[in-house]
PDB file of C-alpha atoms and ligand atoms in Angstrom:
ATOM      1  CA  MET A  21     -35.709 -76.461  -0.626  1.00  0.00           C
ATOM      2  CA  ARG A  22     -32.962 -77.498  -2.986  1.00  0.00           C
ATOM      3  CA  LEU A  23     -33.079 -76.114  -6.473  1.00  0.00           C
ATOM      4  CA  ASP A  24     -30.346 -78.394  -7.858  1.00  0.00           C
ATOM      5  CA  LEU A  25     -28.984 -75.812 -10.171  1.00  0.00           C
ATOM      6  CA  ALA A  26     -25.378 -76.254  -9.145  1.00  0.00           C
ATOM      7  CA  GLY A  27     -23.200 -77.066 -12.152  1.00  0.00           C
ATOM      8  CA  LYS A  28     -25.931 -76.165 -14.645  1.00  0.00           C
ATOM      9  CA  THR A  29     -25.108 -73.790 -17.459  1.00  0.00           C
ATOM     10  CA  VAL A  30     -27.434 -70.881 -17.792  1.00  0.00           C
ATOM     11  CA  LEU A  31     -27.502 -68.406 -20.669  1.00  0.00           C
ATOM     12  CA  VAL A  32     -28.999 -65.097 -19.454  1.00  0.00           C
ATOM     13  CA  THR A  33     -29.736 -62.363 -22.009  1.00  0.00           C
ATOM     14  CA  GLY A  34     -29.997 -58.809 -20.786  1.00  0.00           C
ATOM     15  CA  ALA A  35     -27.543 -59.797 -18.055  1.00  0.00           C
ATOM     16  CA  ALA A  36     -25.863 -56.360 -17.764  1.00  0.00           C
ATOM     17  CA  SER A  37     -28.755 -54.672 -16.011  1.00  0.00           C
ATOM     18  CA  GLY A  38     -31.843 -54.983 -13.855  1.00  0.00           C
ATOM     19  CA  ILE A  39     -33.695 -58.367 -13.882  1.00  0.00           C
ATOM     20  CA  GLY A  40     -31.079 -60.127 -16.014  1.00  0.00           C
ATOM     21  CA  LEU A  41     -28.272 -59.055 -13.720  1.00  0.00           C
ATOM     22  CA  ALA A  42     -30.285 -60.165 -10.728  1.00  0.00           C
ATOM     23  CA  CYS A  43     -30.933 -63.549 -12.376  1.00  0.00           C
ATOM     24  CA  ALA A  44     -27.329 -63.959 -13.248  1.00  0.00           C
ATOM     25  CA  ARG A  45     -26.265 -63.282  -9.655  1.00  0.00           C
ATOM     26  CA  ALA A  46     -28.984 -65.613  -8.262  1.00  0.00           C
ATOM     27  CA  PHE A  47     -27.931 -68.553 -10.554  1.00  0.00           C
ATOM     28  CA  LEU A  48     -24.264 -67.983  -9.546  1.00  0.00           C
ATOM     29  CA  ALA A  49     -25.282 -68.083  -5.889  1.00  0.00           C
ATOM     30  CA  GLU A  50     -26.766 -71.524  -6.578  1.00  0.00           C
ATOM     31  CA  GLY A  51     -23.563 -72.761  -8.111  1.00  0.00           C
ATOM     32  CA  ALA A  52     -24.526 -72.445 -11.681  1.00  0.00           C
ATOM     33  CA  ARG A  53     -22.313 -71.254 -14.540  1.00  0.00           C
ATOM     34  CA  VAL A  54     -23.551 -68.208 -16.417  1.00  0.00           C
ATOM     35  CA  GLY A  55     -23.257 -67.008 -19.989  1.00  0.00           C
ATOM     36  CA  ALA A  56     -24.063 -63.289 -19.639  1.00  0.00           C
ATOM     37  CA  LEU A  57     -25.283 -62.050 -23.019  1.00  0.00           C
ATOM     38  CA  ASP A  58     -25.922 -58.360 -23.490  1.00  0.00           C
ATOM     39  CA  ARG A  59     -25.196 -55.625 -26.018  1.00  0.00           C
ATOM     40  CA  ALA A  60     -23.705 -53.730 -23.056  1.00  0.00           C
ATOM     41  CA  SER A  61     -20.907 -54.858 -20.768  1.00  0.00           C
ATOM     42  CA  SER A  62     -21.891 -56.905 -17.674  1.00  0.00           C
ATOM     43  CA  GLY A  63     -19.065 -55.266 -15.761  1.00  0.00           C
ATOM     44  CA  ASP A  64     -17.204 -57.194 -13.105  1.00  0.00           C
ATOM     45  CA  VAL A  65     -17.519 -60.902 -14.009  1.00  0.00           C
ATOM     46  CA  GLY A  66     -16.222 -63.857 -12.053  1.00  0.00           C
ATOM     47  CA  PRO A  67     -14.748 -67.190 -13.088  1.00  0.00           C
ATOM     48  CA  ASP A  68     -18.108 -68.916 -13.503  1.00  0.00           C
ATOM     49  CA  VAL A  69     -19.336 -66.248 -15.937  1.00  0.00           C
ATOM     50  CA  LEU A  70     -18.673 -65.848 -19.583  1.00  0.00           C
ATOM     51  CA  GLU A  71     -19.604 -62.445 -20.836  1.00  0.00           C
ATOM     52  CA  VAL A  72     -20.727 -62.436 -24.431  1.00  0.00           C
ATOM     53  CA  ARG A  73     -21.477 -59.161 -26.201  1.00  0.00           C
ATOM     54  CA  ALA A  74     -24.268 -59.547 -28.788  1.00  0.00           C
ATOM     55  CA  ASP A  75     -27.387 -57.859 -29.994  1.00  0.00           C
ATOM     56  CA  VAL A  76     -30.321 -60.249 -29.689  1.00  0.00           C
ATOM     57  CA  THR A  77     -31.834 -59.014 -32.956  1.00  0.00           C
ATOM     58  CA  ASP A  78     -28.699 -59.998 -34.958  1.00  0.00           C
ATOM     59  CA  GLU A  79     -28.996 -63.700 -35.726  1.00  0.00           C
ATOM     60  CA  SER A  80     -25.397 -64.356 -36.538  1.00  0.00           C
ATOM     61  CA  SER A  81     -24.105 -62.701 -33.365  1.00  0.00           C
ATOM     62  CA  VAL A  82     -26.748 -64.616 -31.321  1.00  0.00           C
ATOM     63  CA  ALA A  83     -25.623 -67.876 -32.909  1.00  0.00           C
ATOM     64  CA  ALA A  84     -21.969 -67.063 -32.146  1.00  0.00           C
ATOM     65  CA  ALA A  85     -22.776 -66.089 -28.623  1.00  0.00           C
ATOM     66  CA  VAL A  86     -24.717 -69.337 -27.915  1.00  0.00           C
ATOM     67  CA  GLU A  87     -21.818 -71.392 -29.330  1.00  0.00           C
ATOM     68  CA  ALA A  88     -19.264 -69.444 -27.178  1.00  0.00           C
ATOM     69  CA  VAL A  89     -21.213 -70.248 -24.013  1.00  0.00           C
ATOM     70  CA  ALA A  90     -21.866 -73.900 -24.924  1.00  0.00           C
ATOM     71  CA  GLY A  91     -18.228 -74.259 -25.928  1.00  0.00           C
ATOM     72  CA  LYS A  92     -16.910 -72.819 -22.740  1.00  0.00           C
ATOM     73  CA  PHE A  93     -19.190 -74.775 -20.383  1.00  0.00           C
ATOM     74  CA  GLY A  94     -19.943 -77.902 -22.433  1.00  0.00           C
ATOM     75  CA  GLY A  95     -23.591 -77.291 -23.166  1.00  0.00           C
ATOM     76  CA  ILE A  96     -26.603 -75.162 -22.179  1.00  0.00           C
ATOM     77  CA  ASP A  97     -29.179 -76.294 -19.654  1.00  0.00           C
ATOM     78  CA  VAL A  98     -31.192 -73.174 -19.141  1.00  0.00           C
ATOM     79  CA  VAL A  99     -31.953 -70.036 -21.193  1.00  0.00           C
ATOM     80  CA  VAL A 100     -33.338 -66.926 -19.444  1.00  0.00           C
ATOM     81  CA  GLY A 101     -34.495 -64.240 -21.878  1.00  0.00           C
ATOM     82  CA  CYS A 102     -34.353 -60.875 -20.196  1.00  0.00           C
ATOM     83  CA  ALA A 103     -33.126 -58.569 -22.920  1.00  0.00           C
ATOM     84  CA  GLY A 104     -35.843 -56.071 -23.670  1.00  0.00           C
ATOM     85  CA  ILE A 105     -36.638 -52.416 -24.302  1.00  0.00           C
ATOM     86  CA  GLN A 106     -39.630 -50.360 -23.436  1.00  0.00           C
ATOM     87  CA  GLY A 107     -39.864 -48.309 -26.682  1.00  0.00           C
ATOM     88  CA  PRO A 108     -41.769 -45.101 -26.862  1.00  0.00           C
ATOM     89  CA  VAL A 109     -43.774 -45.512 -23.599  1.00  0.00           C
ATOM     90  CA  GLY A 110     -46.142 -42.590 -23.062  1.00  0.00           C
ATOM     91  CA  ALA A 111     -46.543 -41.708 -26.790  1.00  0.00           C
ATOM     92  CA  PRO A 112     -49.968 -41.887 -28.235  1.00  0.00           C
ATOM     93  CA  ILE A 113     -50.306 -44.209 -31.245  1.00  0.00           C
ATOM     94  CA  ALA A 114     -50.583 -41.261 -33.667  1.00  0.00           C
ATOM     95  CA  GLU A 115     -47.084 -40.314 -32.698  1.00  0.00           C
ATOM     96  CA  THR A 116     -45.648 -43.823 -32.852  1.00  0.00           C
ATOM     97  CA  SER A 117     -43.930 -44.742 -36.001  1.00  0.00           C
ATOM     98  CA  ALA A 118     -43.971 -48.156 -37.599  1.00  0.00           C
ATOM     99  CA  SER A 119     -40.184 -48.313 -37.163  1.00  0.00           C
ATOM    100  CA  GLU A 120     -40.468 -47.647 -33.425  1.00  0.00           C
ATOM    101  CA  PHE A 121     -43.133 -50.333 -33.147  1.00  0.00           C
ATOM    102  CA  GLY A 122     -41.016 -52.688 -35.196  1.00  0.00           C
ATOM    103  CA  GLU A 123     -37.956 -52.054 -33.077  1.00  0.00           C
ATOM    104  CA  VAL A 124     -39.770 -53.057 -29.849  1.00  0.00           C
ATOM    105  CA  LEU A 125     -41.024 -56.306 -31.423  1.00  0.00           C
ATOM    106  CA  ALA A 126     -37.494 -56.933 -32.878  1.00  0.00           C
ATOM    107  CA  VAL A 127     -35.837 -56.900 -29.461  1.00  0.00           C
ATOM    108  CA  ASN A 128     -38.648 -58.178 -27.197  1.00  0.00           C
ATOM    109  CA  VAL A 129     -40.012 -60.891 -29.458  1.00  0.00           C
ATOM    110  CA  THR A 130     -37.629 -61.717 -32.362  1.00  0.00           C
ATOM    111  CA  GLY A 131     -34.707 -61.486 -29.952  1.00  0.00           C
ATOM    112  CA  GLN A 132     -36.288 -64.129 -27.641  1.00  0.00           C
ATOM    113  CA  PHE A 133     -37.032 -66.316 -30.696  1.00  0.00           C
ATOM    114  CA  LEU A 134     -33.460 -66.112 -31.974  1.00  0.00           C
ATOM    115  CA  VAL A 135     -31.825 -67.051 -28.724  1.00  0.00           C
ATOM    116  CA  VAL A 136     -34.114 -70.010 -28.091  1.00  0.00           C
ATOM    117  CA  LYS A 137     -33.796 -71.108 -31.754  1.00  0.00           C
ATOM    118  CA  HIS A 138     -30.032 -71.294 -31.526  1.00  0.00           C
ATOM    119  CA  ALA A 139     -29.894 -72.729 -28.087  1.00  0.00           C
ATOM    120  CA  ALA A 140     -32.595 -75.372 -28.799  1.00  0.00           C
ATOM    121  CA  PRO A 141     -30.267 -78.288 -29.791  1.00  0.00           C
ATOM    122  CA  ARG A 142     -28.262 -77.781 -26.579  1.00  0.00           C
ATOM    123  CA  LEU A 143     -31.452 -77.429 -24.500  1.00  0.00           C
ATOM    124  CA  THR A 144     -32.930 -80.591 -26.016  1.00  0.00           C
ATOM    125  CA  ALA A 145     -29.774 -82.539 -25.326  1.00  0.00           C
ATOM    126  CA  ALA A 146     -29.823 -81.395 -21.729  1.00  0.00           C
ATOM    127  CA  GLY A 147     -33.576 -81.789 -21.240  1.00  0.00           C
ATOM    128  CA  GLY A 148     -33.495 -78.128 -20.230  1.00  0.00           C
ATOM    129  CA  ALA A 149     -35.668 -75.191 -19.512  1.00  0.00           C
ATOM    130  CA  VAL A 150     -36.386 -71.695 -20.931  1.00  0.00           C
ATOM    131  CA  VAL A 151     -37.754 -68.830 -18.866  1.00  0.00           C
ATOM    132  CA  LEU A 152     -38.734 -65.693 -20.820  1.00  0.00           C
ATOM    133  CA  LEU A 153     -39.432 -62.236 -19.437  1.00  0.00           C
ATOM    134  CA  ALA A 154     -42.863 -61.217 -20.538  1.00  0.00           C
ATOM    135  CA  SER A 155     -44.713 -58.661 -18.324  1.00  0.00           C
ATOM    136  CA  ASP A 156     -48.098 -57.918 -16.763  1.00  0.00           C
ATOM    137  CA  SER A 157     -48.320 -55.627 -19.787  1.00  0.00           C
ATOM    138  CA  ALA A 158     -49.270 -58.799 -21.734  1.00  0.00           C
ATOM    139  CA  PHE A 159     -52.651 -58.647 -19.942  1.00  0.00           C
ATOM    140  CA  THR A 160     -53.163 -55.030 -18.921  1.00  0.00           C
ATOM    141  CA  SER A 161     -52.201 -51.624 -20.251  1.00  0.00           C
ATOM    142  CA  ALA A 162     -51.926 -47.932 -19.574  1.00  0.00           C
ATOM    143  CA  PRO A 163     -52.255 -45.250 -22.248  1.00  0.00           C
ATOM    144  CA  GLY A 164     -49.100 -44.923 -24.425  1.00  0.00           C
ATOM    145  CA  MET A 165     -47.964 -48.536 -24.163  1.00  0.00           C
ATOM    146  CA  VAL A 166     -49.143 -50.062 -27.440  1.00  0.00           C
ATOM    147  CA  PRO A 167     -45.807 -51.369 -28.808  1.00  0.00           C
ATOM    148  CA  TYR A 168     -44.579 -52.646 -25.443  1.00  0.00           C
ATOM    149  CA  CYS A 169     -47.937 -54.395 -24.611  1.00  0.00           C
ATOM    150  CA  ALA A 170     -48.122 -55.957 -28.044  1.00  0.00           C
ATOM    151  CA  SER A 171     -44.621 -57.282 -27.668  1.00  0.00           C
ATOM    152  CA  LYS A 172     -45.241 -58.802 -24.280  1.00  0.00           C
ATOM    153  CA  GLY A 173     -48.506 -60.402 -25.412  1.00  0.00           C
ATOM    154  CA  ALA A 174     -46.486 -61.968 -28.190  1.00  0.00           C
ATOM    155  CA  VAL A 175     -43.927 -63.282 -25.666  1.00  0.00           C
ATOM    156  CA  VAL A 176     -46.751 -65.131 -23.803  1.00  0.00           C
ATOM    157  CA  ALA A 177     -47.926 -66.700 -27.048  1.00  0.00           C
ATOM    158  CA  LEU A 178     -44.296 -67.443 -28.087  1.00  0.00           C
ATOM    159  CA  THR A 179     -43.807 -69.204 -24.723  1.00  0.00           C
ATOM    160  CA  ARG A 180     -46.802 -71.460 -25.243  1.00  0.00           C
ATOM    161  CA  ALA A 181     -45.893 -72.293 -28.829  1.00  0.00           C
ATOM    162  CA  LEU A 182     -42.235 -73.054 -27.958  1.00  0.00           C
ATOM    163  CA  SER A 183     -43.369 -75.351 -25.134  1.00  0.00           C
ATOM    164  CA  VAL A 184     -45.201 -77.409 -27.753  1.00  0.00           C
ATOM    165  CA  ASP A 185     -42.475 -77.078 -30.414  1.00  0.00           C
ATOM    166  CA  LEU A 186     -39.554 -78.286 -28.217  1.00  0.00           C
ATOM    167  CA  PRO A 187     -40.223 -81.695 -26.815  1.00  0.00           C
ATOM    168  CA  GLY A 188     -38.306 -82.351 -23.574  1.00  0.00           C
ATOM    169  CA  VAL A 189     -37.648 -78.655 -22.959  1.00  0.00           C
ATOM    170  CA  ARG A 190     -39.871 -76.821 -20.590  1.00  0.00           C
ATOM    171  CA  VAL A 191     -40.723 -73.142 -21.650  1.00  0.00           C
ATOM    172  CA  ASN A 192     -42.438 -70.757 -19.307  1.00  0.00           C
ATOM    173  CA  CYS A 193     -42.511 -67.004 -18.855  1.00  0.00           C
ATOM    174  CA  VAL A 194     -42.801 -64.648 -15.959  1.00  0.00           C
ATOM    175  CA  CYS A 195     -45.045 -61.551 -16.053  1.00  0.00           C
ATOM    176  CA  PRO A 196     -44.084 -59.110 -13.276  1.00  0.00           C
ATOM    177  CA  SER A 197     -45.720 -55.768 -12.690  1.00  0.00           C
ATOM    178  CA  VAL A 198     -43.328 -52.843 -12.150  1.00  0.00           C
ATOM    179  CA  VAL A 199     -39.860 -53.867 -11.069  1.00  0.00           C
ATOM    180  CA  ASP A 200     -37.368 -51.357  -9.766  1.00  0.00           C
ATOM    181  CA  THR A 201     -34.743 -51.386 -12.539  1.00  0.00           C
ATOM    182  CA  PRO A 202     -33.115 -48.803 -14.693  1.00  0.00           C
ATOM    183  CA  MET A 203     -35.821 -49.473 -17.354  1.00  0.00           C
ATOM    184  CA  ALA A 204     -38.646 -48.707 -14.921  1.00  0.00           C
ATOM    185  CA  ARG A 205     -36.764 -45.702 -13.471  1.00  0.00           C
ATOM    186  CA  ALA A 206     -36.388 -44.230 -16.898  1.00  0.00           C
ATOM    187  CA  ASP A 207     -40.158 -44.467 -17.435  1.00  0.00           C
ATOM    188  CA  LEU A 208     -41.534 -43.725 -13.970  1.00  0.00           C
ATOM    189  CA  GLY A 209     -38.831 -41.878 -12.018  1.00  0.00           C
ATOM    190  CA  ALA A 210     -39.719 -40.991  -8.461  1.00  0.00           C
ATOM    191  CA  VAL A 211     -43.189 -42.608  -8.759  1.00  0.00           C
ATOM    192  CA  LEU A 212     -41.397 -45.863  -7.938  1.00  0.00           C
ATOM    193  CA  ASP A 213     -40.566 -44.412  -4.471  1.00  0.00           C
ATOM    194  CA  ALA A 214     -44.182 -43.607  -3.482  1.00  0.00           C
ATOM    195  CA  PRO A 215     -45.132 -45.874  -0.628  1.00  0.00           C
ATOM    196  CA  GLU A 216     -48.642 -46.609  -2.055  1.00  0.00           C
ATOM    197  CA  PHE A 217     -47.228 -47.754  -5.389  1.00  0.00           C
ATOM    198  CA  PRO A 218     -46.594 -51.607  -5.451  1.00  0.00           C
ATOM    199  CA  VAL A 219     -43.088 -52.172  -6.763  1.00  0.00           C
ATOM    200  CA  GLN A 220     -41.101 -55.382  -6.751  1.00  0.00           C
ATOM    201  CA  ALA A 221     -37.379 -55.956  -6.652  1.00  0.00           C
ATOM    202  CA  ALA A 222     -35.434 -57.638  -9.441  1.00  0.00           C
ATOM    203  CA  SER A 223     -34.298 -60.259  -6.933  1.00  0.00           C
ATOM    204  CA  GLU A 224     -37.944 -61.224  -6.390  1.00  0.00           C
ATOM    205  CA  VAL A 225     -38.401 -61.851 -10.045  1.00  0.00           C
ATOM    206  CA  ALA A 226     -35.144 -63.820 -10.061  1.00  0.00           C
ATOM    207  CA  HIS A 227     -36.636 -66.163  -7.394  1.00  0.00           C
ATOM    208  CA  GLN A 228     -39.498 -66.998  -9.789  1.00  0.00           C
ATOM    209  CA  VAL A 229     -37.097 -67.493 -12.684  1.00  0.00           C
ATOM    210  CA  LEU A 230     -34.949 -69.891 -10.680  1.00  0.00           C
ATOM    211  CA  PHE A 231     -37.931 -71.926  -9.620  1.00  0.00           C
ATOM    212  CA  LEU A 232     -39.151 -72.247 -13.183  1.00  0.00           C
ATOM    213  CA  ALA A 233     -35.660 -73.131 -14.369  1.00  0.00           C
ATOM    214  CA  SER A 234     -35.232 -75.867 -11.718  1.00  0.00           C
ATOM    215  CA  SER A 235     -36.588 -79.379 -11.717  1.00  0.00           C
ATOM    216  CA  LEU A 236     -38.825 -78.404  -8.809  1.00  0.00           C
ATOM    217  CA  SER A 237     -41.222 -76.965 -11.451  1.00  0.00           C
ATOM    218  CA  ARG A 238     -40.951 -80.033 -13.742  1.00  0.00           C
ATOM    219  CA  THR A 239     -44.762 -80.201 -14.108  1.00  0.00           C
ATOM    220  CA  VAL A 240     -45.120 -76.556 -15.187  1.00  0.00           C
ATOM    221  CA  ASN A 241     -44.743 -75.976 -18.934  1.00  0.00           C
ATOM    222  CA  GLY A 242     -46.150 -73.408 -21.371  1.00  0.00           C
ATOM    223  CA  GLN A 243     -47.297 -71.114 -18.560  1.00  0.00           C
ATOM    224  CA  ALA A 244     -47.222 -67.406 -17.868  1.00  0.00           C
ATOM    225  CA  VAL A 245     -46.662 -66.648 -14.189  1.00  0.00           C
ATOM    226  CA  LEU A 246     -48.354 -63.276 -13.442  1.00  0.00           C
ATOM    227  CA  ALA A 247     -46.866 -61.570 -10.349  1.00  0.00           C
ATOM    228  CA  ASP A 248     -48.694 -58.267  -9.888  1.00  0.00           C
ATOM    229  CA  PHE A 249     -49.609 -58.159  -6.162  1.00  0.00           C
ATOM    230  CA  GLY A 250     -53.099 -59.450  -7.288  1.00  0.00           C
ATOM    231  CA  VAL A 251     -53.968 -56.144  -8.923  1.00  0.00           C
ATOM    232  CA  SER A 252     -55.365 -57.708 -12.115  1.00  0.00           C
ATOM    233  CA  ALA A 253     -57.544 -60.082 -10.157  1.00  0.00           C
ATOM    234  CA  ARG A 254     -59.603 -57.180  -8.824  1.00  0.00           C
ATOM    235  CA  SER A 255     -63.018 -56.678 -10.498  1.00  0.00           C
ATOM    236  CA  GLY A 256     -64.195 -53.180 -11.465  1.00  0.00           C
ATOM    237  CA  PHE A 257     -67.447 -53.944  -9.520  1.00  0.00           C
ATOM    238  CA  PRO A 258     -67.960 -51.136  -6.969  1.00  0.00           C
ATOM    239  CA  ALA A 259     -67.544 -52.956  -3.703  1.00  0.00           C
TER     240      ALA A 259
HETATM  241  N1  NAD B 303     -38.656 -53.225 -15.009  1.00  0.00           N
HETATM  242  C1  NAD B 303     -39.951 -53.576 -15.147  1.00  0.00           C
HETATM  243  O1  NAD B 303     -40.811 -52.946 -14.558  1.00  0.00           O
HETATM  244  C2  NAD B 303     -40.325 -54.757 -15.917  1.00  0.00           C
HETATM  245  C3  NAD B 303     -41.615 -55.342 -15.678  1.00  0.00           C
HETATM  246  C4  NAD B 303     -41.992 -56.483 -16.414  1.00  0.00           C
HETATM  247  C5  NAD B 303     -41.176 -57.027 -17.355  1.00  0.00           C
HETATM  248  N2  NAD B 303     -39.919 -56.458 -17.577  1.00  0.00           N
HETATM  249  C6  NAD B 303     -39.063 -57.019 -18.560  1.00  0.00           C
HETATM  250  O2  NAD B 303     -37.926 -57.617 -17.950  1.00  0.00           O
HETATM  251  C7  NAD B 303     -36.819 -57.514 -18.893  1.00  0.00           C
HETATM  252  C8  NAD B 303     -35.701 -56.873 -18.260  1.00  0.00           C
HETATM  253  O3  NAD B 303     -36.032 -55.592 -18.009  1.00  0.00           O
HETATM  254  P1  NAD B 303     -35.251 -54.626 -16.951  1.00  0.00           P
HETATM  255  O4  NAD B 303     -36.220 -53.813 -16.208  1.00  0.00           O
HETATM  256  O5  NAD B 303     -34.264 -55.389 -16.211  1.00  0.00           O
HETATM  257  O6  NAD B 303     -34.477 -53.632 -17.979  1.00  0.00           O
HETATM  258  P2  NAD B 303     -33.054 -53.009 -18.044  1.00  0.00           P
HETATM  259  O7  NAD B 303     -33.127 -51.910 -19.006  1.00  0.00           O
HETATM  260  O8  NAD B 303     -32.514 -52.734 -16.626  1.00  0.00           O
HETATM  261  O9  NAD B 303     -32.182 -54.230 -18.658  1.00  0.00           O
HETATM  262  C9  NAD B 303     -32.414 -54.665 -19.969  1.00  0.00           C
HETATM  263  C10 NAD B 303     -31.069 -55.180 -20.491  1.00  0.00           C
HETATM  264  O10 NAD B 303     -31.280 -55.661 -21.821  1.00  0.00           O
HETATM  265  C11 NAD B 303     -30.231 -55.272 -22.648  1.00  0.00           C
HETATM  266  N3  NAD B 303     -30.689 -55.141 -24.083  1.00  0.00           N
HETATM  267  C12 NAD B 303     -31.644 -54.407 -24.525  1.00  0.00           C
HETATM  268  N4  NAD B 303     -31.712 -54.510 -25.888  1.00  0.00           N
HETATM  269  C13 NAD B 303     -30.835 -55.480 -26.217  1.00  0.00           C
HETATM  270  C14 NAD B 303     -30.470 -56.082 -27.458  1.00  0.00           C
HETATM  271  N5  NAD B 303     -31.003 -55.758 -28.576  1.00  0.00           N
HETATM  272  N6  NAD B 303     -29.518 -57.078 -27.405  1.00  0.00           N
HETATM  273  C15 NAD B 303     -28.931 -57.407 -26.273  1.00  0.00           C
HETATM  274  N7  NAD B 303     -29.162 -56.850 -25.035  1.00  0.00           N
HETATM  275  C16 NAD B 303     -30.144 -55.905 -25.061  1.00  0.00           C
HETATM  276  C17 NAD B 303     -29.828 -53.940 -22.117  1.00  0.00           C
HETATM  277  O11 NAD B 303     -28.482 -53.551 -22.524  1.00  0.00           O
HETATM  278  C18 NAD B 303     -29.942 -54.159 -20.678  1.00  0.00           C
HETATM  279  O12 NAD B 303     -28.746 -54.588 -20.032  1.00  0.00           O
HETATM  280  C19 NAD B 303     -37.364 -56.867 -20.105  1.00  0.00           C
HETATM  281  O13 NAD B 303     -37.787 -57.800 -21.111  1.00  0.00           O
HETATM  282  C20 NAD B 303     -38.572 -56.080 -19.643  1.00  0.00           C
HETATM  283  O14 NAD B 303     -39.493 -55.845 -20.665  1.00  0.00           O
HETATM  284  C21 NAD B 303     -39.496 -55.360 -16.876  1.00  0.00           C
END
């Protein structure tokens, strides 16, 4: 199956770690050129990568980063929004401040909006695609996850709205359950290594992202792809 991503320019946010890093590597393996946007350093970057340091909540630095990538590679075909934070996971709502709640929404929602907003003219010119990282937390929750779940639910709605607002640009999101990344390790630690706990690899999420970024999924638009091993499909019915 050919993805036909060779020569495409892909802007990946959150590219210094976890799922974003896995996506950057997977696009490079397909022959794409990658703009790796992160507030942290992406480390060792090759000739087909332009590292751009930016905070996705800072509109002027996002605009400059988008122009740097488009200027270097001659446009932008795909945006992959992976930059995100978990916020105060585990804290009850009574101990969660409005500023903590707002910080999670600023990165996870406003950050996605800003990157797509500034890349939109390039994406429209290219007939491109956007893939945003939401989460199964858009649909299901555990105690102590109010800010994160609210932000991921908003990313699903943002995805659908953007798909309507940007004619000619496909916009979808992926909603994985727990992925073995530094973010998940920080929250869950050794729980990730328990054999009965279903955990996916960042490279598996990247496979879904590449499919949604490629013309093979040209009929898929405004959708949230939930990848949770089927856990959310199971009824509470005692059978
Ligand atoms: N790990 C999981 O279990 C899981 C599951 C579902 C969805 N997700 C989502 O996938 C995305 C990637 O998560 P991950 O697990 O790879 O996390 P991660 O912490 O390994 O990587 C996140 C990256 O985002 C960058 N980042 C954070 N805030 C930023 C900002 N303001 N500006 C620019 N860069 C910023 C960080 O520097 C980091 O490199 C997130 O949106 C996360 O919510 C993760």
